[in-house]
Coordinates of C-alpha atoms in Angstrom, one line a residue:
M13 CA 187.2 160.3 70.3
S14 CA 186.5 164.3 71.4
A15 CA 189.7 166.6 71.7
T16 CA 190.0 167.7 75.6
T17 CA 191.4 171.5 76.0
L18 CA 193.2 171.6 79.0
T19 CA 193.5 175.5 80.3
P20 CA 196.3 176.4 82.9
Q21 CA 194.7 177.2 86.4
A22 CA 195.4 180.9 87.4
T23 CA 197.1 180.6 91.0
P24 CA 195.9 182.6 93.7
S25 CA 198.5 184.8 95.1
R26 CA 197.5 184.4 98.5
R27 CA 197.8 188.3 99.9
G28 CA 194.6 188.4 101.6
A29 CA 195.5 185.1 103.7
E30 CA 198.5 186.8 104.7
L31 CA 196.9 190.0 105.8
L32 CA 195.0 187.9 107.7
L33 CA 197.7 186.0 109.6
L34 CA 199.9 189.4 109.8
V35 CA 196.3 190.6 112.2
L36 CA 196.2 187.5 113.7
G37 CA 200.4 188.3 114.7
G38 CA 199.6 191.8 116.1
V39 CA 197.2 190.2 118.3
V40 CA 199.2 188.2 120.0
F41 CA 201.9 191.0 120.0
M42 CA 199.2 193.3 121.9
G43 CA 197.9 190.4 124.1
A44 CA 201.7 189.4 125.5
Y45 CA 202.3 193.5 126.0
A46 CA 199.6 193.9 127.8
A47 CA 199.8 191.0 129.9
V48 CA 202.9 192.1 130.8
G49 CA 202.0 195.5 132.1
L50 CA 199.0 194.0 133.8
S51 CA 201.1 191.3 135.4
M52 CA 203.4 193.3 136.8
Y53 CA 201.4 196.8 137.5
G54 CA 197.9 195.9 137.3
E55 CA 197.4 198.5 134.4
L56 CA 197.9 198.3 130.8
P57 CA 201.1 199.9 129.5
A58 CA 201.0 203.4 128.9
N59 CA 202.8 203.0 125.2
L60 CA 201.0 199.6 124.7
S61 CA 198.7 201.7 121.3
T62 CA 201.9 203.2 120.2
Y63 CA 204.1 200.0 120.0
G64 CA 200.9 198.4 118.5
A65 CA 200.8 201.3 116.1
F66 CA 204.5 201.2 115.1
L67 CA 204.1 197.5 114.5
A68 CA 201.2 197.6 112.4
V69 CA 202.6 200.1 110.3
L70 CA 205.7 197.9 109.7
L71 CA 204.1 195.0 108.9
L72 CA 201.3 196.7 106.7
G73 CA 204.0 198.7 105.2
A74 CA 206.1 194.8 104.5
H75 CA 202.6 193.4 103.0
L76 CA 201.4 196.5 101.1
V77 CA 205.8 196.2 99.2
V78 CA 205.0 191.8 99.0
R79 CA 201.9 192.6 97.2
R80 CA 203.3 195.3 94.7
F81 CA 206.4 193.5 94.3
A82 CA 206.0 189.6 95.0
P83 CA 202.6 189.4 94.4
Y84 CA 202.8 185.2 94.5
A85 CA 205.3 184.7 96.9
D86 CA 205.0 182.2 100.0
P87 CA 201.6 184.5 102.0
V88 CA 202.8 182.4 105.1
L89 CA 206.6 183.5 105.7
L90 CA 206.0 187.3 106.6
P91 CA 203.1 186.5 109.0
A92 CA 205.4 184.3 110.6
V93 CA 208.3 186.4 111.7
G94 CA 205.8 189.4 112.1
M95 CA 204.6 187.0 115.0
L96 CA 208.4 186.0 116.3
N97 CA 209.6 189.6 115.8
G98 CA 206.8 191.1 117.7
L99 CA 206.5 188.3 120.9
G100 CA 210.2 188.8 121.4
L101 CA 209.4 192.4 121.4
A102 CA 207.4 191.8 124.1
L103 CA 210.0 189.3 126.4
I104 CA 212.2 192.3 125.6
H105 CA 209.9 194.8 127.2
R106 CA 209.3 192.5 130.1
L107 CA 213.1 192.3 130.6
D108 CA 213.4 196.1 130.4
L109 CA 211.0 196.4 133.1
A110 CA 212.3 193.9 135.7
D111 CA 216.1 196.0 134.8
V112 CA 213.6 198.9 135.9
D113 CA 212.5 197.2 139.3
R114 CA 215.9 196.3 140.5
T115 CA 217.6 199.7 139.8
E116 CA 214.7 201.4 141.7
Q117 CA 215.4 198.8 144.8
A118 CA 219.4 199.9 144.5
R119 CA 218.2 203.4 143.8
G120 CA 220.3 203.8 140.8
A121 CA 220.1 205.2 137.5
L122 CA 217.2 204.2 135.5
P123 CA 218.0 202.3 132.5
S124 CA 216.9 203.4 129.1
G125 CA 215.3 199.9 127.6
D126 CA 216.0 197.6 124.9
A127 CA 212.4 197.2 123.5
L128 CA 212.8 200.7 121.6
S129 CA 215.7 199.9 120.0
Q130 CA 214.7 196.9 119.3
L131 CA 211.2 198.5 117.4
T132 CA 214.1 200.6 115.5
W133 CA 216.1 197.8 114.9
M134 CA 212.7 195.9 113.2
A135 CA 211.5 199.0 110.8
V136 CA 215.4 199.2 109.6
G137 CA 215.2 195.5 109.0
V138 CA 211.6 196.0 107.4
V139 CA 213.2 198.7 105.3
L140 CA 216.1 196.5 104.0
F141 CA 213.3 194.2 103.1
A142 CA 211.5 196.7 100.6
L143 CA 214.3 197.6 99.4
V144 CA 215.7 193.3 98.4
L145 CA 212.3 192.9 97.0
I146 CA 211.9 196.6 95.2
F147 CA 215.8 196.3 93.8
V148 CA 216.4 192.4 93.0
R149 CA 213.5 191.6 90.8
D150 CA 214.4 188.4 89.6
H151 CA 216.9 186.4 92.3
R152 CA 219.1 184.8 89.2
V153 CA 220.4 188.1 88.9
L154 CA 222.8 187.1 92.4
Q155 CA 224.5 184.3 90.5
R156 CA 226.3 186.9 88.5
Y157 CA 228.2 187.7 91.8
T158 CA 229.2 184.6 92.7
Y159 CA 233.1 185.6 93.1
T160 CA 232.5 188.7 94.2
A161 CA 230.5 187.8 96.8
M162 CA 233.1 185.3 98.0
V163 CA 235.8 188.4 98.5
V164 CA 233.2 190.4 100.1
G165 CA 232.3 187.6 102.6
I166 CA 235.7 187.0 103.2
G167 CA 236.1 190.9 104.0
L168 CA 233.5 191.3 106.3
L169 CA 234.6 188.4 108.5
L170 CA 238.1 190.3 108.7
L171 CA 236.7 193.7 109.4
P172 CA 236.4 192.8 113.1
L173 CA 240.4 192.2 113.1
V174 CA 241.1 195.8 112.0
P175 CA 242.9 198.1 114.6
G176 CA 240.6 200.9 115.5
L177 CA 237.9 199.1 113.8
G178 CA 236.7 196.0 115.8
V179 CA 236.1 195.5 119.5
E180 CA 236.2 192.5 121.9
I181 CA 233.0 192.3 123.9
R182 CA 232.4 189.1 126.5
G183 CA 235.3 187.4 124.6
A184 CA 234.5 187.7 121.3
R185 CA 236.2 189.8 118.9
I186 CA 233.3 189.6 116.4
W187 CA 232.1 193.3 116.6
I188 CA 233.0 196.5 114.5
R189 CA 232.4 200.2 116.3
A190 CA 231.9 203.2 113.9
L191 CA 230.1 206.9 113.8
G192 CA 228.5 205.3 117.5
F193 CA 227.0 202.3 115.9
S194 CA 228.0 198.6 116.8
F195 CA 227.3 195.9 114.3
Q196 CA 228.4 192.2 113.6
P197 CA 229.8 191.9 110.0
G198 CA 229.9 188.3 110.4
E199 CA 225.8 188.2 109.7
L200 CA 225.8 189.9 106.5
A201 CA 228.7 187.3 105.7
K202 CA 226.6 184.3 106.5
L203 CA 224.3 186.0 103.7
V204 CA 227.2 186.8 101.2
L205 CA 228.8 183.7 101.6
M206 CA 225.8 181.4 100.6
V207 CA 225.1 183.3 97.6
F208 CA 228.8 182.2 96.6
F209 CA 228.4 178.8 97.9
A210 CA 225.2 178.3 95.8
G211 CA 226.7 180.2 92.7
Y212 CA 229.9 177.6 92.5
L213 CA 227.8 174.7 93.3
V214 CA 225.4 175.4 90.6
V215 CA 228.5 175.3 88.0
K216 CA 230.4 172.3 89.7
R217 CA 227.7 170.1 90.7
D218 CA 227.9 167.5 88.1
V219 CA 232.0 167.3 88.5
L220 CA 231.6 167.2 91.7
A221 CA 229.0 164.5 91.8
L222 CA 231.2 162.7 89.9
A223 CA 234.0 160.6 92.2
S224 CA 237.8 160.5 91.2
R225 CA 238.3 158.2 93.9
R226 CA 237.1 156.0 97.0
V227 CA 239.2 157.0 100.1
L228 CA 238.3 154.7 103.2
G229 CA 234.5 154.2 101.6
I230 CA 234.0 157.4 100.7
D231 CA 233.7 159.0 97.3
L232 CA 235.9 162.2 96.8
P233 CA 236.1 164.5 93.7
R234 CA 238.8 165.9 92.2
G235 CA 240.9 168.0 94.1
R236 CA 240.7 171.0 91.9
D237 CA 236.9 171.1 92.0
L238 CA 236.7 171.1 95.5
G239 CA 239.5 173.2 96.1
P240 CA 238.4 176.5 95.5
L241 CA 235.7 175.5 98.1
I242 CA 237.6 174.2 100.9
V243 CA 239.9 176.9 100.4
V244 CA 237.0 179.6 101.2
F245 CA 235.4 177.8 103.8
G246 CA 239.0 177.0 105.8
A247 CA 239.7 180.5 105.3
S248 CA 236.0 181.7 106.6
L249 CA 236.3 179.2 109.9
A250 CA 240.0 179.6 110.6
I251 CA 238.8 183.6 111.0
L252 CA 235.9 182.7 112.9
V253 CA 238.3 180.6 115.5
F254 CA 240.8 183.4 115.9
E255 CA 238.0 185.7 116.7
K256 CA 236.5 183.2 119.3
D257 CA 232.9 183.1 117.0
L258 CA 232.2 179.4 117.7
G259 CA 228.8 179.8 117.1
T260 CA 228.9 180.8 113.4
S261 CA 231.8 178.7 112.9
V262 CA 229.0 176.0 113.4
L263 CA 226.6 177.8 111.5
F264 CA 229.1 178.3 108.4
F265 CA 230.0 174.6 108.7
G266 CA 226.4 172.9 109.0
S267 CA 225.1 174.7 106.1
F268 CA 228.5 174.0 103.8
V269 CA 227.9 170.5 104.6
M270 CA 224.1 170.3 104.0
L271 CA 224.2 172.4 100.4
L272 CA 227.1 170.5 99.3
Y273 CA 224.8 167.8 99.8
V274 CA 221.6 169.5 98.3
A275 CA 223.8 169.9 95.0
T276 CA 225.3 166.5 94.9
Q277 CA 222.8 164.0 96.9
R278 CA 225.7 161.9 97.8
R279 CA 225.5 161.1 101.2
S280 CA 228.8 160.2 101.7
W281 CA 229.4 164.2 102.2
L282 CA 226.7 163.9 105.4
L283 CA 229.6 161.4 107.1
L284 CA 232.4 163.0 105.9
G285 CA 230.6 166.4 107.6
A286 CA 229.8 164.4 110.6
L287 CA 233.6 162.9 111.4
L288 CA 235.2 166.2 110.7
V289 CA 233.2 167.7 113.3
L290 CA 234.4 165.7 115.7
V291 CA 238.3 165.9 115.0
G292 CA 237.7 169.3 114.9
G293 CA 236.0 169.9 117.9
W294 CA 238.6 167.5 119.6
A295 CA 241.3 169.5 117.9
A296 CA 239.5 172.9 118.7
Y297 CA 239.1 171.4 122.7
E298 CA 243.0 170.6 122.4
A299 CA 243.9 173.5 121.4
F300 CA 241.5 176.7 123.1
G301 CA 241.4 177.2 126.5
H302 CA 238.1 178.7 125.8
V303 CA 236.6 176.0 124.0
Q304 CA 237.8 174.1 126.8
I305 CA 235.7 176.5 129.5
R306 CA 232.5 176.1 127.0
V307 CA 232.7 171.9 126.9
N308 CA 233.2 172.0 130.9
T309 CA 230.6 174.1 131.7
W310 CA 228.3 171.9 129.5
L311 CA 228.9 168.6 131.1
H312 CA 229.3 169.7 134.7
P313 CA 227.6 173.3 135.0
F314 CA 226.9 173.0 138.7
D315 CA 230.9 172.3 139.0
Y316 CA 231.9 176.0 137.9
E317 CA 230.5 179.0 140.0
D318 CA 231.2 181.9 137.6
S319 CA 231.7 180.5 134.2
G320 CA 228.2 178.1 135.1
Y321 CA 226.4 180.5 136.6
Q322 CA 224.4 181.5 133.1
L323 CA 223.6 178.0 132.4
Q324 CA 222.9 177.2 136.3
Q325 CA 220.2 180.2 136.1
A326 CA 218.5 179.3 133.0
M327 CA 217.7 175.6 133.8
F328 CA 216.6 176.3 137.2
G329 CA 214.2 179.2 135.1
L330 CA 212.9 176.2 132.9
A331 CA 212.6 174.1 135.7
A332 CA 210.1 176.8 137.2
G333 CA 208.1 177.0 134.1
G334 CA 207.5 173.8 133.8
I335 CA 204.8 172.9 131.3
L336 CA 202.3 175.9 130.9
G337 CA 205.1 178.5 132.5
T338 CA 204.6 181.0 135.3
G339 CA 202.2 183.5 132.8
L340 CA 204.2 186.6 131.6
G341 CA 205.4 189.2 134.0
Q342 CA 205.4 186.6 136.7
G343 CA 208.6 184.7 136.5
R344 CA 212.6 185.9 137.3
P345 CA 214.2 185.7 133.9
D346 CA 216.5 188.8 134.9
L347 CA 218.1 186.5 136.8
V348 CA 220.1 184.7 133.6
P349 CA 222.7 186.8 132.6
V350 CA 222.1 188.2 129.1
A351 CA 218.8 187.1 129.1
K352 CA 217.5 189.7 126.3
S353 CA 220.0 188.4 123.7
D354 CA 221.7 184.6 124.0
F355 CA 219.3 183.7 126.4
I356 CA 216.0 184.8 125.3
V357 CA 215.3 181.2 125.3
A358 CA 215.2 180.3 128.8
A359 CA 213.2 183.8 129.4
L360 CA 210.5 182.3 127.5
G361 CA 210.8 178.8 128.8
E362 CA 210.2 180.3 132.3
E363 CA 207.1 182.5 131.6
L364 CA 205.4 180.3 128.8
G365 CA 206.7 177.3 129.4
L366 CA 207.4 174.3 127.8
T367 CA 204.1 174.8 125.7
G368 CA 205.2 178.0 124.5
L369 CA 208.3 177.3 123.8
M370 CA 207.2 174.2 121.8
A371 CA 204.7 176.9 120.0
V372 CA 207.8 179.2 119.2
L373 CA 209.7 176.2 118.0
L374 CA 206.7 175.6 116.0
L375 CA 206.8 179.1 114.2
Y376 CA 210.4 178.1 113.3
G377 CA 209.9 174.9 111.5
I378 CA 207.0 176.6 109.9
V379 CA 209.6 179.3 108.5
V380 CA 211.8 176.5 107.3
E381 CA 209.3 174.5 105.7
R382 CA 208.4 177.1 104.0
G383 CA 211.9 178.0 102.7
L384 CA 212.9 174.7 101.6
R385 CA 209.2 174.3 99.7
T386 CA 210.5 177.0 97.8
A387 CA 213.8 175.4 97.1
I388 CA 211.8 172.5 95.9
A389 CA 209.2 174.3 93.7
S390 CA 212.3 176.9 92.6
R391 CA 212.5 176.4 88.7
D392 CA 216.1 176.7 88.4
A393 CA 219.2 175.3 90.4
F394 CA 220.9 178.4 91.7
G395 CA 217.3 179.7 93.3
K396 CA 217.1 175.6 94.5
L397 CA 220.2 175.6 96.3
L398 CA 220.1 179.3 97.6
A399 CA 216.4 178.8 99.0
A400 CA 217.9 175.7 101.0
G401 CA 221.0 177.1 101.9
L402 CA 219.3 180.1 103.7
S403 CA 216.9 177.6 105.1
F404 CA 219.3 175.8 106.7
I405 CA 221.2 178.7 107.9
L406 CA 217.7 179.7 110.2
A407 CA 217.3 176.1 110.9
I408 CA 220.9 175.5 112.0
Q409 CA 221.0 178.8 113.9
V410 CA 217.7 177.9 115.9
F411 CA 218.7 174.6 116.7
V412 CA 222.4 175.5 118.0
V413 CA 220.9 178.6 120.6
V414 CA 218.1 176.1 121.6
G415 CA 220.2 173.6 121.8
G416 CA 222.4 175.6 123.8
V417 CA 220.3 176.4 126.7
T418 CA 218.9 173.4 127.3
R419 CA 222.2 171.4 127.6
L420 CA 221.6 169.5 124.2
I421 CA 225.3 170.9 123.2
P422 CA 228.1 173.4 124.3
L423 CA 227.0 176.7 124.6
T424 CA 227.9 178.7 121.4
G425 CA 226.6 182.4 121.6
L426 CA 224.5 182.8 118.6
T427 CA 220.9 184.4 119.0
T428 CA 217.9 183.5 118.1
P429 CA 216.8 184.9 115.0
F430 CA 213.8 187.4 114.9
L431 CA 213.6 187.2 119.0
S432 CA 216.5 188.3 120.8
Y433 CA 217.7 191.7 120.6
G434 CA 219.8 192.7 118.5
G435 CA 220.4 195.1 115.4
S436 CA 223.0 192.9 113.2
S437 CA 220.9 189.3 113.4
L438 CA 217.4 191.3 113.1
V439 CA 218.4 193.4 110.3
V440 CA 219.9 190.3 108.0
N441 CA 217.6 188.0 108.7
W442 CA 214.8 190.3 107.3
A443 CA 216.9 190.8 104.1
I444 CA 217.0 186.8 104.0
I445 CA 212.8 186.6 104.5
A446 CA 212.6 189.0 101.4
L447 CA 215.2 186.8 99.1
L448 CA 213.0 183.4 100.3
L449 CA 209.8 185.3 99.2
R450 CA 211.1 187.0 96.1
M451 CA 212.3 183.0 95.1
S452 CA 208.6 181.4 96.3
D453 CA 206.9 184.5 94.1
A454 CA 208.9 183.2 91.3
A455 CA 208.2 179.4 91.6
R456 CA 204.5 180.3 92.5
R457 CA 204.4 182.4 89.1
P458 CA 202.3 181.1 86.8
A459 CA 203.8 180.0 83.3
P460 CA 203.2 182.1 80.3
P461 CA 200.1 180.9 78.5
P462 CA 200.8 178.7 75.1
S463 CA 200.8 180.1 71.6
R464 CA 197.3 180.3 70.5
A465 CA 198.8 179.7 67.0
T466 CA 196.3 177.6 64.8
P467 CA 197.6 175.0 62.4
T468 CA 195.5 176.9 59.4
A469 CA 197.5 179.7 60.7
A470 CA 201.0 178.6 60.7
Q471 CA 200.0 177.4 57.4
A472 CA 198.9 180.7 56.1
V473 CA 202.6 182.3 57.5
A474 CA 204.6 180.0 55.7
R475 CA 203.1 180.3 52.3
P476 CA 204.4 183.2 50.0

């Protein structure tokens, strides 16, 4: 019987494929940006080459950082978010031009536009993306700061309530303003608290999976094991409800329940989460007037002339877009209030139609799927939970935004990741992608080769 020697196969890094996909994303951005100018003015935008070159430098820089510091990272994540970011930039530029046209007709002062600001925030996000990959060489280091992350996360959520620092915009007190800049600390808190939840569940998942009592057919763990999670989660939700940040509350609750299910693999958590959603939603509806307005507007948007106007215009826009859309620059997405941030999905659906909207949702699906694949392939429990939690954050945020715009669920006020205008969300989401790439690099990196010591050599070493 002949002996067979198994040689470990070298894992390809796929960096060439990543670069090719990034070029494809750049072509999509240039095409969308050019289509806007040709449709509205019959000529190419004057700043097309400038914006294209700036975007190319950012994405090429991100690719080089990945190639140097995370060579085995997933090759699809970066091109997917780059394409989403570029398409969002083209849509914001299109809405900027609509603002200029409307202002010229009213003979008012021309607005400065938000596309340049979005590009600047994208640059900040890519810099943070690079810093995370350079300094976080091993994601398991983050587990050491589990309880520090808890304190920092709750502190970030409390910042908008500090007098003189927090500001209220459109009824929600979720912003802070300092040194001329505005920032939404809840966006960073969702990342930091996910580190806490993942770190805590890694240590406690075995005892949480062992039920100590059965209540109404649901197995519940001991209170002393689940207590810290409930306290932190409840405090976070209470702060967000007080700040009227319903979207982030839903995001936190959904991510928390899904992560608890992944850690313990007990389906009873999903049932308990669904029951808490029903009970909490009913209690919030009875207790808070702004929740009643959101729910009533969702159910009967045409009965509320003021609060339902935004949703009405979004529905008209989606209906006008149909299957293939009106074409970039040929619709009226500017009729929807706050179209650049909360309702950019309506602008996308009107000008690119259901086909374009499905394509963008497919891109989000690819990002989430690659994140969950990283969670499955991770070799350590903390990496599995953190990758799954970060993927759930992106998935739930997209579901909440698209569901709100299409009237599947009530509006909550979240922004679409990488697509909407807004610096806080964009910068933090780039950091989330950097962490996912770091964990995918650890998961796809080849294992060290086995020792080449022969029995003869071992015998020689053992002999005195």
